[in-house]
XYZ file of C-alpha atoms in Angstrom:
135
model
C -22.145 -23.797 -19.289
C -24.705 -24.250 -16.219
C -25.375 -22.350 -13.262
C -22.792 -21.802 -10.532
C -24.324 -21.812 -6.814
C -22.447 -19.034 -4.632
C -23.037 -19.921 -1.085
C -23.535 -16.537 1.147
C -22.337 -15.687 4.620
C -23.619 -12.408 6.451
C -21.142 -9.432 7.031
C -21.718 -6.233 9.512
C -22.952 -4.354 6.218
C -26.308 -3.933 5.200
C -26.920 -5.468 1.904
C -23.559 -7.048 1.595
C -22.719 -10.415 1.738
C -19.398 -12.762 1.720
C -19.098 -15.210 -1.113
C -17.733 -17.990 1.177
C -18.094 -21.074 -1.413
C -18.753 -21.967 -4.993
C -20.675 -25.438 -6.445
C -20.625 -26.162 -9.894
C -23.180 -28.629 -9.885
C -25.875 -27.100 -7.751
C -28.525 -30.069 -8.634
C -27.024 -31.770 -6.061
C -27.792 -29.423 -3.442
C -31.448 -29.712 -1.576
C -33.994 -26.787 -1.915
C -32.652 -25.773 2.287
C -29.060 -25.854 0.982
C -29.964 -23.353 -1.974
C -31.638 -20.995 -0.050
C -28.359 -20.421 1.818
C -27.029 -18.416 -1.537
C -27.425 -17.650 -5.180
C -27.223 -19.253 -8.696
C -25.749 -17.370 -11.158
C -24.246 -17.878 -15.053
C -20.343 -16.777 -14.174
C -18.101 -15.508 -11.598
C -16.554 -12.333 -12.467
C -12.547 -12.790 -12.663
C -10.252 -10.638 -10.248
C -7.712 -8.259 -10.804
C -4.196 -9.621 -9.877
C -2.862 -7.123 -7.803
C 0.635 -7.836 -5.988
C 0.745 -7.958 -2.703
C -3.396 -7.989 -2.515
C -5.911 -10.960 -1.821
C -9.331 -10.760 -3.303
C -12.802 -11.592 -1.756
C -15.708 -11.907 -3.334
C -18.651 -9.918 -2.316
C -22.666 -9.632 -3.534
C -24.773 -6.688 -3.076
C -28.191 -8.155 -2.240
C -29.383 -4.391 -3.309
C -28.158 -4.638 -6.758
C -27.682 -7.806 -7.089
C -24.273 -7.764 -8.059
C -20.761 -9.533 -7.616
C -18.149 -7.391 -7.027
C -14.013 -7.989 -5.344
C -12.735 -5.994 -2.259
C -9.001 -6.163 -2.550
C -6.743 -6.849 1.015
C -3.442 -6.716 2.153
C -1.894 -9.874 2.141
C -0.386 -10.949 4.946
C 2.660 -13.245 4.116
C 4.053 -15.714 6.889
C 7.220 -13.477 8.749
C 9.997 -15.888 7.496
C 9.076 -16.473 3.690
C 11.223 -15.397 0.741
C 8.303 -13.282 -0.132
C 7.890 -11.040 3.388
C 11.741 -10.374 4.325
C 12.016 -9.279 0.188
C 9.047 -6.909 1.042
C 10.685 -5.905 4.464
C 13.902 -5.458 3.295
C 12.554 -2.914 0.271
C 10.780 -1.189 2.897
C 14.142 -1.006 4.829
C 15.888 0.104 1.627
C 13.264 2.728 0.709
C 13.406 4.196 4.354
C 17.638 4.397 4.024
C 17.301 6.024 0.648
C 14.776 8.870 2.449
C 17.445 8.643 5.432
C 20.314 9.455 2.949
C 18.746 12.236 0.736
C 18.038 13.919 3.692
C 21.336 14.208 5.395
C 23.008 14.975 1.880
C 20.322 18.056 1.792
C 21.580 18.459 5.945
C 24.996 18.677 4.288
C 25.177 20.862 1.792
C 23.102 23.497 3.598
C 25.969 23.126 5.897
C 28.338 23.193 3.656
C 27.129 26.618 2.158
C 26.665 27.877 6.048
C 30.302 26.970 6.551
C 31.249 29.062 2.973
C 29.423 32.117 3.843
C 30.996 32.254 6.800
C 34.554 31.836 5.776
C 33.862 34.575 3.190
C 32.643 36.753 6.314
C 35.788 35.912 7.997
C 38.045 36.864 4.936
C 36.398 40.455 4.517
C 36.524 40.860 8.317
C 40.189 40.356 8.081
C 40.536 42.250 4.806
C 38.969 45.176 6.822
C 40.938 44.650 9.763
C 44.203 44.404 7.673
C 43.175 47.817 5.663
C 42.597 49.604 8.979
C 45.872 48.528 10.422
C 47.751 49.594 7.161
C 45.765 52.730 7.553
C 46.732 53.485 11.184
C 50.745 52.387 10.547
C 50.373 54.913 7.260
C 49.671 57.617 9.562
């Protein structure tokens, strides 16, 4: 397979350039155009990470290509975005539900403790009354 031309553009980081385009027939480019990028034998494949988009970069110091992955911003009305939003909302509701269940259990336990204490106090009072009547 022949060489592939990758056009590069500057980034704000030293030694890092963004790959802005591909040309599979670099022999059609002028010398001036070839100075705007690099020639490579192959382009590495990006990982397919759901919800992420890959951007190809070139490290000028090490002369290596690498990908960086960014959160994919979907149109607000797309089915994929609606599903993503609903899943996020569902996860929030599940977490709140778990917290509420725990609070209810703690409240029931506290009420049971209070009931036990009240029954003991009533029993002590009944015993005290019975003792006084027997005198």
